[in-house]
PDB file of C-alpha atoms in Angstrom:
ATOM      1  CA  MET A   1     342.991  49.396  46.119  1.00  0.00           C
ATOM      2  CA  VAL A   2     342.768  47.408  49.364  1.00  0.00           C
ATOM      3  CA  GLN A   3     339.802  44.841  49.511  1.00  0.00           C
ATOM      4  CA  ILE A   4     338.982  42.562  52.169  1.00  0.00           C
ATOM      5  CA  LEU A   5     337.396  39.821  50.534  1.00  0.00           C
ATOM      6  CA  GLU A   6     336.762  37.473  54.066  1.00  0.00           C
ATOM      7  CA  THR A   7     337.849  37.646  57.597  1.00  0.00           C
ATOM      8  CA  TRP A   8     337.518  34.877  59.989  1.00  0.00           C
ATOM      9  CA  ARG A   9     339.128  34.406  63.341  1.00  0.00           C
ATOM     10  CA  THR A  10     341.234  30.988  64.619  1.00  0.00           C
ATOM     11  CA  GLN A  11     341.658  30.871  68.494  1.00  0.00           C
ATOM     12  CA  ASN A  12     343.853  34.220  69.099  1.00  0.00           C
ATOM     13  CA  LEU A  13     344.270  35.168  65.519  1.00  0.00           C
ATOM     14  CA  MET A  14     342.076  37.447  62.971  1.00  0.00           C
ATOM     15  CA  HIS A  15     342.894  36.557  59.284  1.00  0.00           C
ATOM     16  CA  HIS A  16     342.026  38.819  56.335  1.00  0.00           C
ATOM     17  CA  LEU A  17     342.110  37.671  52.822  1.00  0.00           C
ATOM     18  CA  VAL A  18     342.969  41.124  50.917  1.00  0.00           C
ATOM     19  CA  VAL A  19     343.266  41.761  47.412  1.00  0.00           C
ATOM     20  CA  LEU A  20     345.931  44.521  46.968  1.00  0.00           C
ATOM     21  CA  GLU A  21     345.717  46.118  43.728  1.00  0.00           C
ATOM     22  CA  LEU A  22     348.830  47.889  42.580  1.00  0.00           C
ATOM     23  CA  ASP A  23     349.881  49.700  39.490  1.00  0.00           C
ATOM     24  CA  SER A  24     351.227  47.050  37.183  1.00  0.00           C
ATOM     25  CA  ASP A  25     353.838  49.213  35.525  1.00  0.00           C
ATOM     26  CA  PHE A  26     355.096  49.958  38.990  1.00  0.00           C
ATOM     27  CA  VAL A  27     355.397  46.741  40.555  1.00  0.00           C
ATOM     28  CA  GLY A  28     354.175  44.073  37.790  1.00  0.00           C
ATOM     29  CA  ARG A  29     357.732  44.377  35.397  1.00  0.00           C
ATOM     30  CA  PHE A  30     359.551  43.069  38.105  1.00  0.00           C
ATOM     31  CA  PHE A  31     357.962  39.637  37.591  1.00  0.00           C
ATOM     32  CA  HIS A  32     357.223  39.096  34.150  1.00  0.00           C
ATOM     33  CA  ASN A  33     360.845  37.764  33.172  1.00  0.00           C
ATOM     34  CA  SER A  34     360.732  35.567  35.938  1.00  0.00           C
ATOM     35  CA  GLU A  35     364.095  36.622  37.691  1.00  0.00           C
ATOM     36  CA  LEU A  36     361.735  37.219  41.130  1.00  0.00           C
ATOM     37  CA  ALA A  37     358.560  35.873  42.683  1.00  0.00           C
ATOM     38  CA  ILE A  38     356.560  36.645  45.608  1.00  0.00           C
ATOM     39  CA  VAL A  39     356.722  33.520  48.013  1.00  0.00           C
ATOM     40  CA  ALA A  40     354.587  31.915  50.892  1.00  0.00           C
ATOM     41  CA  GLY A  41     354.895  33.788  53.915  1.00  0.00           C
ATOM     42  CA  THR A  42     354.008  37.626  52.396  1.00  0.00           C
ATOM     43  CA  ASN A  43     351.719  38.926  55.097  1.00  0.00           C
ATOM     44  CA  LEU A  44     349.788  42.256  55.523  1.00  0.00           C
ATOM     45  CA  THR A  45     349.956  42.983  59.477  1.00  0.00           C
ATOM     46  CA  LYS A  46     348.817  45.741  61.823  1.00  0.00           C
ATOM     47  CA  ASN A  47     352.540  46.868  61.178  1.00  0.00           C
ATOM     48  CA  GLY A  48     352.262  46.805  57.283  1.00  0.00           C
ATOM     49  CA  LEU A  49     352.987  44.785  54.453  1.00  0.00           C
ATOM     50  CA  ILE A  50     355.665  41.945  54.793  1.00  0.00           C
ATOM     51  CA  LEU A  51     356.684  40.966  51.446  1.00  0.00           C
ATOM     52  CA  GLN A  52     358.668  38.193  50.807  1.00  0.00           C
ATOM     53  CA  VAL A  53     360.515  37.736  47.349  1.00  0.00           C
ATOM     54  CA  VAL A  54     362.873  35.385  45.820  1.00  0.00           C
ATOM     55  CA  GLY A  55     365.465  35.947  43.064  1.00  0.00           C
ATOM     56  CA  LYS A  56     368.326  37.034  41.336  1.00  0.00           C
ATOM     57  CA  GLN A  57     370.442  39.488  43.648  1.00  0.00           C
ATOM     58  CA  THR A  58     370.231  41.966  40.945  1.00  0.00           C
ATOM     59  CA  ALA A  59     366.328  41.742  40.484  1.00  0.00           C
ATOM     60  CA  ILE A  60     365.889  41.966  44.359  1.00  0.00           C
ATOM     61  CA  MET A  61     368.001  45.478  44.363  1.00  0.00           C
ATOM     62  CA  GLU A  62     365.884  46.578  41.320  1.00  0.00           C
ATOM     63  CA  PHE A  63     362.746  45.972  42.935  1.00  0.00           C
ATOM     64  CA  LEU A  64     363.908  47.208  46.488  1.00  0.00           C
ATOM     65  CA  ASN A  65     365.266  50.591  45.003  1.00  0.00           C
ATOM     66  CA  ALA A  66     361.656  50.981  42.909  1.00  0.00           C
ATOM     67  CA  ILE A  67     359.718  50.382  45.980  1.00  0.00           C
ATOM     68  CA  ARG A  68     361.820  52.554  48.241  1.00  0.00           C
ATOM     69  CA  GLY A  69     361.618  55.256  45.861  1.00  0.00           C
ATOM     70  CA  ALA A  70     357.506  55.253  46.073  1.00  0.00           C
ATOM     71  CA  ILE A  71     356.957  53.999  49.802  1.00  0.00           C
ATOM     72  CA  LYS A  72     358.678  54.360  53.097  1.00  0.00           C
ATOM     73  CA  VAL A  73     360.628  51.133  53.716  1.00  0.00           C
ATOM     74  CA  ASP A  74     360.953  50.515  57.604  1.00  0.00           C
ATOM     75  CA  ARG A  75     363.350  47.464  57.244  1.00  0.00           C
ATOM     76  CA  VAL A  76     364.603  44.903  54.843  1.00  0.00           C
ATOM     77  CA  THR A  77     366.002  41.715  55.878  1.00  0.00           C
ATOM     78  CA  THR A  78     367.213  38.505  54.170  1.00  0.00           C
ATOM     79  CA  GLY A  79     367.350  34.603  54.626  1.00  0.00           C
ATOM     80  CA  LYS A  80     370.931  34.129  53.973  1.00  0.00           C
ATOM     81  CA  GLY A  81     372.558  31.461  56.371  1.00  0.00           C
ATOM     82  CA  GLY A  82     368.817  30.183  56.950  1.00  0.00           C
ATOM     83  CA  GLU A  83     367.761  26.494  57.024  1.00  0.00           C
ATOM     84  CA  GLY A  84     365.582  26.974  54.176  1.00  0.00           C
ATOM     85  CA  MET A  85     365.680  24.590  51.363  1.00  0.00           C
ATOM     86  CA  ILE A  86     366.796  27.353  48.452  1.00  0.00           C
ATOM     87  CA  GLU A  87     369.463  28.940  51.241  1.00  0.00           C
ATOM     88  CA  ARG A  88     371.022  25.587  51.909  1.00  0.00           C
ATOM     89  CA  GLY A  89     371.087  24.125  48.235  1.00  0.00           C
ATOM     90  CA  PRO A  90     372.004  25.781  44.752  1.00  0.00           C
ATOM     91  CA  SER A  91     369.944  29.113  43.634  1.00  0.00           C
ATOM     92  CA  ILE A  92     367.447  28.904  40.994  1.00  0.00           C
ATOM     93  CA  GLN A  93     370.053  29.431  38.216  1.00  0.00           C
ATOM     94  CA  GLN A  94     372.375  27.061  39.671  1.00  0.00           C
ATOM     95  CA  TYR A  95     369.987  24.569  39.821  1.00  0.00           C
ATOM     96  CA  ARG A  96     368.388  24.818  36.244  1.00  0.00           C
ATOM     97  CA  VAL A  97     372.153  24.595  34.936  1.00  0.00           C
ATOM     98  CA  ILE A  98     372.773  21.446  37.072  1.00  0.00           C
ATOM     99  CA  LYS A  99     370.061  19.884  36.116  1.00  0.00           C
ATOM    100  CA  VAL A 100     370.423  20.071  32.309  1.00  0.00           C
ATOM    101  CA  ALA A 101     373.898  19.341  32.767  1.00  0.00           C
ATOM    102  CA  PHE A 102     372.764  15.999  34.434  1.00  0.00           C
ATOM    103  CA  ALA A 103     370.140  15.123  32.122  1.00  0.00           C
ATOM    104  CA  SER A 104     372.485  15.862  29.180  1.00  0.00           C
ATOM    105  CA  GLY A 105     375.488  13.380  30.594  1.00  0.00           C
ATOM    106  CA  TRP A 106     377.691  16.086  31.824  1.00  0.00           C
ATOM    107  CA  TYR A 107     378.693  13.751  34.821  1.00  0.00           C
ATOM    108  CA  ASN A 108     378.843  10.342  32.424  1.00  0.00           C
ATOM    109  CA  VAL A 109     382.257   9.086  32.012  1.00  0.00           C
ATOM    110  CA  PRO A 110     382.979  10.065  29.629  1.00  0.00           C
ATOM    111  CA  LYS A 111     381.359  13.183  29.333  1.00  0.00           C
ATOM    112  CA  GLY A 112     377.881  12.977  27.169  1.00  0.00           C
ATOM    113  CA  ILE A 113     378.283  16.835  26.660  1.00  0.00           C
ATOM    114  CA  SER A 114     380.870  19.465  25.973  1.00  0.00           C
ATOM    115  CA  ILE A 115     380.831  22.640  27.962  1.00  0.00           C
ATOM    116  CA  ARG A 116     380.659  24.411  24.673  1.00  0.00           C
ATOM    117  CA  ASP A 117     377.273  22.529  23.999  1.00  0.00           C
ATOM    118  CA  LEU A 118     375.748  22.539  27.265  1.00  0.00           C
ATOM    119  CA  ALA A 119     376.345  26.294  27.282  1.00  0.00           C
ATOM    120  CA  ASP A 120     374.451  26.631  23.989  1.00  0.00           C
ATOM    121  CA  LYS A 121     371.643  24.225  24.856  1.00  0.00           C
ATOM    122  CA  LEU A 122     371.342  27.066  28.369  1.00  0.00           C
ATOM    123  CA  GLU A 123     372.103  29.995  26.043  1.00  0.00           C
ATOM    124  CA  LEU A 124     374.420  30.797  28.584  1.00  0.00           C
ATOM    125  CA  SER A 125     378.142  31.766  27.950  1.00  0.00           C
ATOM    126  CA  LYS A 126     380.770  28.591  28.255  1.00  0.00           C
ATOM    127  CA  SER A 127     382.560  30.833  31.437  1.00  0.00           C
ATOM    128  CA  THR A 128     378.683  31.285  33.198  1.00  0.00           C
ATOM    129  CA  VAL A 129     378.306  27.892  32.802  1.00  0.00           C
ATOM    130  CA  ALA A 130     381.342  26.530  34.316  1.00  0.00           C
ATOM    131  CA  GLU A 131     381.174  28.959  37.039  1.00  0.00           C
ATOM    132  CA  GLN A 132     377.296  28.216  37.819  1.00  0.00           C
ATOM    133  CA  LEU A 133     378.417  23.945  37.699  1.00  0.00           C
ATOM    134  CA  VAL A 134     381.362  25.072  40.249  1.00  0.00           C
ATOM    135  CA  ARG A 135     378.869  27.192  42.570  1.00  0.00           C
ATOM    136  CA  ALA A 136     376.255  24.109  42.646  1.00  0.00           C
ATOM    137  CA  GLU A 137     378.772  21.623  43.420  1.00  0.00           C
ATOM    138  CA  ASN A 138     380.029  23.168  45.876  1.00  0.00           C
ATOM    139  CA  ASN A 139     376.887  23.833  47.656  1.00  0.00           C
ATOM    140  CA  ILE A 140     375.569  20.417  47.151  1.00  0.00           C
ATOM    141  CA  VAL A 141     378.943  18.931  48.208  1.00  0.00           C
ATOM    142  CA  GLY A 142     378.904  21.393  51.135  1.00  0.00           C
ATOM    143  CA  SER A 143     375.862  20.755  52.331  1.00  0.00           C
ATOM    144  CA  PHE A 144     376.369  16.623  52.101  1.00  0.00           C
ATOM    145  CA  LEU A 145     379.147  17.125  54.092  1.00  0.00           C
ATOM    146  CA  ASP A 146     377.438  19.351  56.734  1.00  0.00           C
ATOM    147  CA  ASP A 147     374.799  16.766  56.875  1.00  0.00           C
ATOM    148  CA  SER A 148     377.329  13.897  57.204  1.00  0.00           C
ATOM    149  CA  ARG A 149     378.916  15.275  60.549  1.00  0.00           C
TER     150      ARG A 149
END
């Protein structure tokens, strides 16, 4: 169901405040586990619905495959390589890991927490925590070095 709540014009643009109601079993299930989120920039235009989402690649692909199975999708684009904050820095998962690591003393000398204890605190495997730390550190150091040129 589509319901237009309000319309208004600014200069050359006509704005619509729209409620788009979708079957929760179809769409809602992808957003309950916090692995996928709709972000600002989502628009309903004369060319169709432009839906901007962020999240884990696997969650995005599951969502996209379900959407493609139900409706026609003309185009899919990614923001990869963009200058946005999310694209330049660590992923949401990497941010979570590095934030907990920092708060737990991982970067203190001597270390305030072991990788095993950090993994237990995050409820992740040691190898996942180690990988996420290296990837986050690579993103942060890479951005720092790029910005210092």
